[in-house]
Coordinates of C-alpha atoms in Angstrom, one line a residue:
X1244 CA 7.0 25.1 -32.7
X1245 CA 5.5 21.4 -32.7
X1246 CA 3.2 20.5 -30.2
X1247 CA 5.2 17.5 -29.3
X1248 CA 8.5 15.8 -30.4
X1249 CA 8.0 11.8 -30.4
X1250 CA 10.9 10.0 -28.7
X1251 CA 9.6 6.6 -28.3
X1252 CA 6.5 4.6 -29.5
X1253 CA 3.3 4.8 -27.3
X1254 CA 1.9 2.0 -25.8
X1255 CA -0.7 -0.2 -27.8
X1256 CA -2.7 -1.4 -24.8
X1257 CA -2.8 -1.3 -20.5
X1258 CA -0.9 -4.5 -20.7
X1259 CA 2.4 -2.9 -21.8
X1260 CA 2.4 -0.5 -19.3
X1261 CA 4.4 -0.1 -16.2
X1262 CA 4.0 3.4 -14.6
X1263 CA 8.0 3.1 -13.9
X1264 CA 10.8 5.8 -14.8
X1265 CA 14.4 6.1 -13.9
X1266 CA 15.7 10.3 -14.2
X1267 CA 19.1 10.3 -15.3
X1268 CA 20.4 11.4 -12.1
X1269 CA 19.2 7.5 -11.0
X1270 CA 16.3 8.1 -9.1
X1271 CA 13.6 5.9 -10.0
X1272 CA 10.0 7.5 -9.9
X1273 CA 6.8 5.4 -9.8
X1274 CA 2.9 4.5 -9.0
X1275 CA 0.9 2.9 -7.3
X1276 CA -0.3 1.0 -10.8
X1277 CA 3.6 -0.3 -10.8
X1278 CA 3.1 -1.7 -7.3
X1279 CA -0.4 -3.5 -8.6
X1280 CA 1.5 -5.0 -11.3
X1281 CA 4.2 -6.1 -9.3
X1282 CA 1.4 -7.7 -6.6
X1283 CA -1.7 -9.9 -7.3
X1284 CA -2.3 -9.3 -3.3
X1285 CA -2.9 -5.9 -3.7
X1286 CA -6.0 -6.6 -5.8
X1287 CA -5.7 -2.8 -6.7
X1288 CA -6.4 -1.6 -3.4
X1289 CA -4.2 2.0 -2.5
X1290 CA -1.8 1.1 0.5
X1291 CA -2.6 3.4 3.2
X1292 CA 1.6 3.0 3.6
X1293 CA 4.7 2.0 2.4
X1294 CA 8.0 1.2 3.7
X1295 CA 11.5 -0.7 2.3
X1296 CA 12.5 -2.3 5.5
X1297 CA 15.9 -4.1 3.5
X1298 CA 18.8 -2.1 2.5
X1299 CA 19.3 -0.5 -1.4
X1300 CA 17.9 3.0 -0.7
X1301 CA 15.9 5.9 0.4
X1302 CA 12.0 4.9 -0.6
X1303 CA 9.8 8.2 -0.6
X1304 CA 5.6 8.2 -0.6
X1305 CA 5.3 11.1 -2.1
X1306 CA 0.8 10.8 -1.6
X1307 CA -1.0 10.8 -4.8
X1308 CA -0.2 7.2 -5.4
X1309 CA 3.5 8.4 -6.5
X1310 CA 6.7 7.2 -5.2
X1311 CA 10.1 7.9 -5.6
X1312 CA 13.9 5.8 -4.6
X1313 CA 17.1 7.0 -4.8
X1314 CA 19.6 3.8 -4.7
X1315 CA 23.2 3.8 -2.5
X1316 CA 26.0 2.1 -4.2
X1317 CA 25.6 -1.3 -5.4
X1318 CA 21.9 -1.5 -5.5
X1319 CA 21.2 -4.8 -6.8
X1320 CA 18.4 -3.7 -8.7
X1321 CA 15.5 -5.3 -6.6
X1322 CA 13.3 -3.8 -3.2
X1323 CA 11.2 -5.6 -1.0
X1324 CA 8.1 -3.3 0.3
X1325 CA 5.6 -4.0 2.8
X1326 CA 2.6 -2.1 2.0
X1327 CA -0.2 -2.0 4.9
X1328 CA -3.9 -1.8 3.9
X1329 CA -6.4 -1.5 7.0
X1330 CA -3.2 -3.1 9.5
X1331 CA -2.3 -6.2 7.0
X1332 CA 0.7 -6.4 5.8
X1333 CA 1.4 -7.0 2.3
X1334 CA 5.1 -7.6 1.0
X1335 CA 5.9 -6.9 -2.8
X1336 CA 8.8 -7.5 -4.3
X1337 CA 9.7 -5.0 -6.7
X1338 CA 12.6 -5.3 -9.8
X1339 CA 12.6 -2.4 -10.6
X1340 CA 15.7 -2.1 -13.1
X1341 CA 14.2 -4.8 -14.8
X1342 CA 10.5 -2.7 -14.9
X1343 CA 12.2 0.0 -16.5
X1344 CA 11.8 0.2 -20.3
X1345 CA 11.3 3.8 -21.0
X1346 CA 14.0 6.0 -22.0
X1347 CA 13.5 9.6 -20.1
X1348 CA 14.5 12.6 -22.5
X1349 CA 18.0 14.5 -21.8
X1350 CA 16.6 17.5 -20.5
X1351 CA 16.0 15.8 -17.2
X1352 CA 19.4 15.1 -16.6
X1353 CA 19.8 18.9 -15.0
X1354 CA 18.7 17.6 -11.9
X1355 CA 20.9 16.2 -9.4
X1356 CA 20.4 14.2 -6.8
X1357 CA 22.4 13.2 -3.9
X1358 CA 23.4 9.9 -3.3
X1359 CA 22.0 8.4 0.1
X1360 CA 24.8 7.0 2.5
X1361 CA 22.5 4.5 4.1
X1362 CA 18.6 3.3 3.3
X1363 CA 15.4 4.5 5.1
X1364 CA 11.7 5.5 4.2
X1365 CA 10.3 8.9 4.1
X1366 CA 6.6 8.9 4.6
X1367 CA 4.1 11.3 3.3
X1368 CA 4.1 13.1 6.3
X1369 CA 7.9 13.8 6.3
X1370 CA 8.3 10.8 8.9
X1371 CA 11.4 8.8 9.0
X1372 CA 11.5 5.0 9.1
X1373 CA 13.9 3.0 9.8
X1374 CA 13.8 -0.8 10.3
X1375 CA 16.6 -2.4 12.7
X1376 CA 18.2 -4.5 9.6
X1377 CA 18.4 -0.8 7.7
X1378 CA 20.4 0.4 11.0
X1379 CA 22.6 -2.9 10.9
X1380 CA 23.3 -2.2 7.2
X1381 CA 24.5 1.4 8.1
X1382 CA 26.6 0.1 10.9
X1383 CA 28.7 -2.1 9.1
X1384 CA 26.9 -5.1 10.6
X1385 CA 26.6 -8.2 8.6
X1386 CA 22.9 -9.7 7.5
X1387 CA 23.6 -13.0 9.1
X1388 CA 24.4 -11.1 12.5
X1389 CA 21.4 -8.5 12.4
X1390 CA 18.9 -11.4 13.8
X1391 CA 20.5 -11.3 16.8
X1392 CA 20.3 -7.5 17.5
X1393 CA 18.5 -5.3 19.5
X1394 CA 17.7 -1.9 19.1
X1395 CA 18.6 0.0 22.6
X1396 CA 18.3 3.7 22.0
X1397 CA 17.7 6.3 19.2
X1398 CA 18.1 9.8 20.1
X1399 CA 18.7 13.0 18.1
X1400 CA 20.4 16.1 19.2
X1401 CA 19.0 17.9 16.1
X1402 CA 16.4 20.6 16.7
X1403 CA 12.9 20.2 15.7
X1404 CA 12.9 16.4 15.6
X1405 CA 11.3 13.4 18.0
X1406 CA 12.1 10.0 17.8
X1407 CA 9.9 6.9 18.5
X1408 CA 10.9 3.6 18.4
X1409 CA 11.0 0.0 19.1
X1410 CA 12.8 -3.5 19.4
X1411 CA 12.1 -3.5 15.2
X1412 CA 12.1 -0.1 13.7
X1413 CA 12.2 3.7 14.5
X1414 CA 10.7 6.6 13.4
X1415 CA 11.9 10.2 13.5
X1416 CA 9.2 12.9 13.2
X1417 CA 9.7 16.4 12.7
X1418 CA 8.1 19.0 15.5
X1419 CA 5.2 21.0 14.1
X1420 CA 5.9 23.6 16.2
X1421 CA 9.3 23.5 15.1
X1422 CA 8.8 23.5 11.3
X1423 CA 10.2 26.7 10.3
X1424 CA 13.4 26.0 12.0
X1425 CA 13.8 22.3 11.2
X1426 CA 16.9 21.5 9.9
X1427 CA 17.8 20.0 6.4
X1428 CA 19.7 17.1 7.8
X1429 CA 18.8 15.2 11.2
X1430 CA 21.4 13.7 13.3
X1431 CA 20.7 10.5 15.0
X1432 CA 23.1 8.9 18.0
X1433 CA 22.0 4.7 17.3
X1434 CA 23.2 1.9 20.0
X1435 CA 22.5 -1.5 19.0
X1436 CA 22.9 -4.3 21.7
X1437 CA 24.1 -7.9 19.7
X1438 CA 22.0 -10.3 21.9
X1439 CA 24.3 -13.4 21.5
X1440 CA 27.9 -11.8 22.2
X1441 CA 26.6 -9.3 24.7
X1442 CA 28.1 -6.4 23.0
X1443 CA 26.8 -3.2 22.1
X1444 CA 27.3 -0.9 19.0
X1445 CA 27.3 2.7 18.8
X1446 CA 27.4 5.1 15.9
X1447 CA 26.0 8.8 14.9
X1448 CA 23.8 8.7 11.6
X1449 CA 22.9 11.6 9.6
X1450 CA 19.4 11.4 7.7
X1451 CA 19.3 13.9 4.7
X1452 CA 15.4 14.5 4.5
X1453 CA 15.8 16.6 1.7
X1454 CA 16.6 14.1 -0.8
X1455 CA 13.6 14.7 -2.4
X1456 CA 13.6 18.0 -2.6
X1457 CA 13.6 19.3 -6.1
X1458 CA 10.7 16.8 -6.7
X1459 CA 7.2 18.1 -7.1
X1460 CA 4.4 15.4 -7.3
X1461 CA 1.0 16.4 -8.5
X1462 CA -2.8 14.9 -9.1
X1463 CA -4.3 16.6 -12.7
X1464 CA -7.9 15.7 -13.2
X1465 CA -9.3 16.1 -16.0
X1466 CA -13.3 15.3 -17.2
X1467 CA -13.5 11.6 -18.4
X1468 CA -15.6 12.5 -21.4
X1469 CA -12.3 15.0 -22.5
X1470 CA -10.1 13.9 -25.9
X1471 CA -7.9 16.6 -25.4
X1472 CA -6.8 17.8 -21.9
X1473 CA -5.0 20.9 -21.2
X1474 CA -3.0 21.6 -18.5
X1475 CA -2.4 25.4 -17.0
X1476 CA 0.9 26.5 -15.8
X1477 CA -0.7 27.4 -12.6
X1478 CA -2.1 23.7 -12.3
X1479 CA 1.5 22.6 -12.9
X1480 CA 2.8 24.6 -10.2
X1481 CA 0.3 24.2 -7.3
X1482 CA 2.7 22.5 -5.1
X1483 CA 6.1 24.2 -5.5
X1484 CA 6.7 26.2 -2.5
X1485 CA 9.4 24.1 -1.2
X1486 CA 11.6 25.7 -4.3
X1487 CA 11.5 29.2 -2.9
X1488 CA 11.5 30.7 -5.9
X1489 CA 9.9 33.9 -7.9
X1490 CA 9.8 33.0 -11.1
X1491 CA 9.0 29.2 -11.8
X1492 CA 7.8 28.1 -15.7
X1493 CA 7.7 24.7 -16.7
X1494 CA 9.7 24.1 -20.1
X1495 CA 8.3 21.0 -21.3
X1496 CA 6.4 18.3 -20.2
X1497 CA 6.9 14.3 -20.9
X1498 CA 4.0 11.7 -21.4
X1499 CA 5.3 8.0 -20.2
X1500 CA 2.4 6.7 -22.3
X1501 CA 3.1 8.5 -25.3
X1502 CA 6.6 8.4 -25.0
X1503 CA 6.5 12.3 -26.3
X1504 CA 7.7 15.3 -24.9
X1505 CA 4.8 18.6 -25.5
X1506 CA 5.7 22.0 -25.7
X1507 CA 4.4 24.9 -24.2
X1508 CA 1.3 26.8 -26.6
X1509 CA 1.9 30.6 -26.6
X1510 CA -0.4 30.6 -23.0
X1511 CA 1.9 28.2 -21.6
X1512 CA -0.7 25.6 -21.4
X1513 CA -0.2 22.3 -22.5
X1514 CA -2.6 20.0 -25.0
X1515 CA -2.4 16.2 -24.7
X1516 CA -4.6 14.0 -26.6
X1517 CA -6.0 11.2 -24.9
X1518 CA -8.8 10.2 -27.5
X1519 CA -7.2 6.5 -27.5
X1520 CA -6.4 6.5 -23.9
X1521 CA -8.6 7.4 -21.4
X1522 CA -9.9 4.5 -19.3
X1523 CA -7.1 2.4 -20.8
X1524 CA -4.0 3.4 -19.3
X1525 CA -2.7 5.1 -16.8
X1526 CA -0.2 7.6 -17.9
X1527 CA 2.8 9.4 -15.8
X1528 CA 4.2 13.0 -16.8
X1529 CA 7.1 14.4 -15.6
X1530 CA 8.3 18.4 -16.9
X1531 CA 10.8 20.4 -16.2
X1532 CA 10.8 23.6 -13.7
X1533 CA 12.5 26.6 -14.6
X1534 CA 13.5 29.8 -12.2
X1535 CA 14.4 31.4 -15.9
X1536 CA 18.0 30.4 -15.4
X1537 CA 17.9 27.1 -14.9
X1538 CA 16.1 23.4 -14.3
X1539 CA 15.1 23.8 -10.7
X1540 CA 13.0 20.7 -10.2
X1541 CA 11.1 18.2 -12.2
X1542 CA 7.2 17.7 -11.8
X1543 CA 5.8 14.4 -11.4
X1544 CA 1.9 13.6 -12.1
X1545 CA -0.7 11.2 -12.8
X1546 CA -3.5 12.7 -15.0
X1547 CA -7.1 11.2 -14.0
X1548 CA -10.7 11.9 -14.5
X1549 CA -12.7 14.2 -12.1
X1550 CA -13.7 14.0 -8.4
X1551 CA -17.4 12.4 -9.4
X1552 CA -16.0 9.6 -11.8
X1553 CA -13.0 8.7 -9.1
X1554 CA -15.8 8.7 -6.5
X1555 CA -17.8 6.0 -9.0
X1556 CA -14.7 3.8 -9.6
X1557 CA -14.5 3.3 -5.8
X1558 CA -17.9 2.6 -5.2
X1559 CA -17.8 -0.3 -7.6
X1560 CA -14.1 -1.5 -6.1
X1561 CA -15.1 -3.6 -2.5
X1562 CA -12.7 -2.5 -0.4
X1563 CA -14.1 -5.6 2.2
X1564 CA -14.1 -9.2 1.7
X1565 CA -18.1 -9.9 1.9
X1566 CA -18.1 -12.6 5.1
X1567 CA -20.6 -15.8 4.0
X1568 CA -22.2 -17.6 7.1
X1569 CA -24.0 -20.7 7.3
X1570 CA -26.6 -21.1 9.2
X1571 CA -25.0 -24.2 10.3
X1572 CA -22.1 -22.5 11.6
X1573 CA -24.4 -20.1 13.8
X1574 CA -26.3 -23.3 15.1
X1575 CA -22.7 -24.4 16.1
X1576 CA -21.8 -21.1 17.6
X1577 CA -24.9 -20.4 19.6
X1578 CA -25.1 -24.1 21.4
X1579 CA -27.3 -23.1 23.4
X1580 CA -29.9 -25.8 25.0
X1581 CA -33.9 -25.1 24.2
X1582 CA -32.9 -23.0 21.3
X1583 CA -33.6 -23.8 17.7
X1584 CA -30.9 -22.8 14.9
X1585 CA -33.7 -22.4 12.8
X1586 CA -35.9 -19.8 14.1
X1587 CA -33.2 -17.3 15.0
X1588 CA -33.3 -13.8 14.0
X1589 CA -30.4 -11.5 13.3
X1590 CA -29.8 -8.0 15.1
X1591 CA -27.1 -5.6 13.4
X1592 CA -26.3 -1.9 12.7
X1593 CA -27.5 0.1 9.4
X1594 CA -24.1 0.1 8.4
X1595 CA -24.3 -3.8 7.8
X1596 CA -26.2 -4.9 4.4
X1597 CA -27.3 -8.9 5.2
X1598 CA -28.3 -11.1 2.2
X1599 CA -29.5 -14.5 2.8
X1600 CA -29.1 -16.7 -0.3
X1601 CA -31.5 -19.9 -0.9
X1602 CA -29.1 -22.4 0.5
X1603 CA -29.0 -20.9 4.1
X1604 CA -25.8 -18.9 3.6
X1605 CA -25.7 -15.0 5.2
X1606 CA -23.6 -13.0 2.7
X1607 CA -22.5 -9.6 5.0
X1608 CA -21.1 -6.6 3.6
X1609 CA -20.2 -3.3 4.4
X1610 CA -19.3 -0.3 2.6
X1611 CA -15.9 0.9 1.7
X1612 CA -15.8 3.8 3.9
X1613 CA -16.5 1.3 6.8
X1614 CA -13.8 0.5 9.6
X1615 CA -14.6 -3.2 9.0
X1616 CA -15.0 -4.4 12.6
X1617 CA -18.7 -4.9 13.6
X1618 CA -21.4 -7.4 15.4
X1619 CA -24.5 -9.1 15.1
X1620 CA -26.5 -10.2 17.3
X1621 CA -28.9 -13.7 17.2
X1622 CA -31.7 -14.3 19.3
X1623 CA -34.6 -16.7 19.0
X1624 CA -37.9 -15.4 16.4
X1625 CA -40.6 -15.5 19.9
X1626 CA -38.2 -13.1 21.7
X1627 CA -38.7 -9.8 22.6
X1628 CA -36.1 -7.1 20.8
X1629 CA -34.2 -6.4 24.3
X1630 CA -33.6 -10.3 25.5
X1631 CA -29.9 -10.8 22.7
X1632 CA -29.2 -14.6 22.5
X1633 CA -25.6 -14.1 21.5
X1634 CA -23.4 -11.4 19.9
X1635 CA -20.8 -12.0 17.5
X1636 CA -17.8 -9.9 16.1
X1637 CA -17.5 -9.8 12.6
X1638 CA -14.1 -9.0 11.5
X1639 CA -13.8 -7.6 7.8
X1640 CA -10.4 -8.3 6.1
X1641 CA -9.5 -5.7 3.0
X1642 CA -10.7 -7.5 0.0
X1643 CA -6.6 -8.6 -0.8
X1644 CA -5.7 -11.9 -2.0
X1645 CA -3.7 -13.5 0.5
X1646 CA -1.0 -15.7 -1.2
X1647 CA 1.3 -16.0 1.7
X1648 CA -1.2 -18.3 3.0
X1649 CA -1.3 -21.0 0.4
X1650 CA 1.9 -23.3 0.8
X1651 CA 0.9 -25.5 -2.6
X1652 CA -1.2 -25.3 -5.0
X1653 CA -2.4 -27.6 -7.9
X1654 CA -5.2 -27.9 -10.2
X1655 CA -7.9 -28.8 -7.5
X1656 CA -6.0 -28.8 -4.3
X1657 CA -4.7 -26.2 -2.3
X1658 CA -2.2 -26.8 1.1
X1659 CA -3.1 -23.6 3.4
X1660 CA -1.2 -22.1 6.6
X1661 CA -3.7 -21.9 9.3
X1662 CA -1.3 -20.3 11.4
X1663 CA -0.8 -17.5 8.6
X1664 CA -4.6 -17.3 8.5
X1665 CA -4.4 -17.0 12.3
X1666 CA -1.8 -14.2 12.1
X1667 CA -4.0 -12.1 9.3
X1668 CA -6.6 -12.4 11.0
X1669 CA -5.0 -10.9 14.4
X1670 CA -4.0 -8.1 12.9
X1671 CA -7.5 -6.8 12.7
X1672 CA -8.8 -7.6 16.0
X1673 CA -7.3 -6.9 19.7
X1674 CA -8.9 -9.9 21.1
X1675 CA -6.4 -12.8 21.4
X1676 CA -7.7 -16.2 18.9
X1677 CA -7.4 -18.8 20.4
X1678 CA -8.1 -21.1 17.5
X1679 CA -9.7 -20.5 13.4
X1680 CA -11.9 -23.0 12.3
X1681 CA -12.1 -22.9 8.1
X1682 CA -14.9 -23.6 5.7
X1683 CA -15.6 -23.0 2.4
X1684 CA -18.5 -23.6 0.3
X1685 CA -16.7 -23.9 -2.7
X1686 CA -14.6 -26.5 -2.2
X1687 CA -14.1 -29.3 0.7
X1688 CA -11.4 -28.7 3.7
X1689 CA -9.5 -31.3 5.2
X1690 CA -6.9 -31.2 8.1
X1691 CA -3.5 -32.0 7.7
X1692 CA -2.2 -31.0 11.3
X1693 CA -2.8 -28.4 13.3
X1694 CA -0.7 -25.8 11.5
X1695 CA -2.1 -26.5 7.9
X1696 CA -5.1 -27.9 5.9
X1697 CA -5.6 -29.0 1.9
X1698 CA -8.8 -27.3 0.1
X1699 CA -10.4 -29.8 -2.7
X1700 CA -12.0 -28.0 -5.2
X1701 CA -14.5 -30.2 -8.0
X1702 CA -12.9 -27.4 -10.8
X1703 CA -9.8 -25.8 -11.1
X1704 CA -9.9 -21.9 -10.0
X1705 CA -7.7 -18.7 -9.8
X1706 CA -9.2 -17.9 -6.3
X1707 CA -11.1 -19.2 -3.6
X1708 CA -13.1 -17.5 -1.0
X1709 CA -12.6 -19.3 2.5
X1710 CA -15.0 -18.8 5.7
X1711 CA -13.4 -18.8 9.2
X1712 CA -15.2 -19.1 12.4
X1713 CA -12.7 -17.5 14.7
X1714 CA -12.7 -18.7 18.7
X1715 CA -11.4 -16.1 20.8
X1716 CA -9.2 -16.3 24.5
X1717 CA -12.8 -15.1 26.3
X1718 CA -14.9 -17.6 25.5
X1719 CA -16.8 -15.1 22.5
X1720 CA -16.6 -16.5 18.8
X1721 CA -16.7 -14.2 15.4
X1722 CA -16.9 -14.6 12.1
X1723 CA -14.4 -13.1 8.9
X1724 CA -13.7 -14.3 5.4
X1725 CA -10.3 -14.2 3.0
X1726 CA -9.5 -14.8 -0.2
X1727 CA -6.9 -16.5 -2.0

């Protein structure tokens, strides 16, 4: 018996890659490394969730960095996700017929999966959402029409299941204490209200939650000095309770990377090689689960290296976009008579790290495991500790790059929304802005109106760091910084 049978050529470098399968039964599985690919706004940072609020399917966040969809008939091919990182929202758009390039072996065609009569998101809680154009979609109602409704009430007779909701979305919840005796399928009773013809629609939806099912995602770690990295049955299996069965084995096991299916050794382990790999690209396995009679589910997974080299890749990823201030700016924001800009001092928590750079400028930073929302406070050098001149909130956006911003861009000049900004920006704070102010010390800002701005730049660049003063409803002023 051969350790593994080659059905494709492996990939030569991380560039070729797109962690991306479709199973024979046509649902598409893939990761987070897909979604990075698909979105320069990410900036690799792991969406804390992700929904498909557009109709083609049922998405499902399986945690680990895996997802899975299941199309309806006539998927086009194409999803639109919105993928939330610290309460910004980031939409990708994902092709994800045209990602596919890897053909998945025949033995995963024993797994069936059930096509979805209407689109939703399954969480990786086991919440349902589902966005008031998804509930248009399932009512017949046309895209052009869906603008003009309202979503009046969601309700749902089935046992074991609560539903939220609100003028947008819904989402249906299953009752903890209820678990044991939740049911496979929820039923919901949906009335929308059109706005413009003053008529209201009604219609019972089912929501199949076990789609999903015979799907068992996995996290394998493996040491990141390892060539060869074998994988136990038991490791395979940790996760498999939902198949409610004795006996599970799993047959055989496929490498996306290597384009190979491996064979069990006589323990039942199985022995990859990743001599060439590690640290390169990210690979995706799927194998087959057995009850001894038959394929029962497939196993998804995403082989990486131990607890202690994951914890050292995020240290050295900023999660938070360092915020720059000059000490201009504070001079500005203190106006305060009989006080000089120059001699002030700066008061702020342990969790803030403050470097002040020869030309004036505070650099701010926290660390990743920060919430990203905190103050300083200035007061004058001959003060006493206790007497605070002025406080200021510093609002830390994740360290995305924030392309729905820019409008135009060209060599050295860039036309930016200031109203997007303002939105971004308002997301993170639950003070109302009254206005953003934008500097950058990089380039030069000019205003256009009052809705946009163009950034000059002396040399062309990919990105460019911009510093907002932010002027809030009460009179208080704070400080945050984007990229883009």
């Amino acid at each position: 018996m051969t350790d593994f049978e080659s059905i494709s050529p492996p990939f030569e470098n991380a560039a070729d890659t797109r962690t991306i399968v479709q199973l024979p039964c046509g649902m598409f599985v893939f990761t987070e490394q897909y979604l990075f690919s698909e979105s320069i706004a990410l900036n690799q940072l792991s969406p804390e969730l992700v929904v498909c609020e557009h109709s083609g399917g049922v998405l499902k966040d399986f945690g680990h960095g895996i997802y899975g969809f299941i199309p309806t008939d006539g998927f086009t091919g194409e999803i639109h996700l919105r993928c939330m990182v610290e309460g910004v929202v980031i939409g990708v758009d994902c092709h994800l017929i045209h990602r596919v390039h890897r053909h998945v072996p025949e033995q995963f065609s024993r797994i069936n999966s059930q096509k979805p009569t209407f689109s939703y998101s399954i969480l990786s809680d086991h919440s349902v959402f589902i966005s008031k154009r998804q509930f248009a979609d399932a009512l017949g109602v046309p895209v052009s029409v869906s603008d003009h409704l309202r979503i009046m009430t969601v309700s749902s007779p089935s046992l074991g299941y609560t539903v939220k909701q609100t003028a947008q979305y819904c989402v249906v919840m299953q009752d903890y204490a209820d678990r044991g005796i939740t049911p496979r399928r929820c039923i919901l009773d949906v009335s929308l209200f059109n706005v413009t013809q003053k008529t209201l629609i009604q219609q019972r939806l089912v929501v199949d939650v076990t789609l999903f099912s015979t799907v068992i995602p996995q996290r394998l770690l493996f040491p990141s000095s390892a060539s060869r990295c074998t994988f136990e049955q038991r490791q395979l299996l940790e996760n498999t309770d939902q198949l409610a069965s004795p006996i599970l084995f799993v047959e055989a096991l496929y490498s996306l990377v290597q384009g190979a299916i491996f064979e069990p050794q006589p323990s039942g382990a199985f022995e990859i090689n990743y001599a060439n790999l590690v640290g390169k690209v990210p690979d995706l396995l799927l194998y087959n689960i057995s009850d001894a009679v038959d394929m029962v589910g497939v196993g998804v997974a995403i082989p990486g290296e131990n607890d202690s080299n994951i914890a050292r890749l995020s240290h050295t990823m900023k999660k938070w976009c360092a915020i720059e201030i000059n000490k201009s700016d504070l001079r500005s924001a203190i106006a305060t008579p009989n006080v000089d800009g120059d001699t002030v001092n700066l008061d702020y928590s342990d969790r803030l790290a403050v470097q002040k750079s020869c030309t004036d400028i505070f650099r701010l930073t926290i660390p990743n495991n920060g919430t990203g929302r905190e103050k300083i406070s200035v007061r004058p050098s001959y003060s006493c500790e206790s007497d605070a001149l002025l406080s200021f909130e510093l609002i830390f956006m994740p360290n995305l790059v924030y392309q729905n911003c820019v409008k135009r861009q060209e060599e050295n000049h860039w036309q930016v929304c200031r109203r997007e900004i303002e939105q971004l920006v308002s997301q993170r704070t639950s003070k109302k802005i009254r206005d953003v102010d934008l500097s950058c010390h990089q380039a030069l800002i000019t205003a256009n109106s009052t809705n946009f701005c163009s950034v000059w730049t002396s040399e062309s660049a990919d990105q460019i760091s911009l510093n907002l003063t932010v002027s809030f409803d009460d009179g208080s002023i704070g400080f945050s910084s984007i990229t883009i």
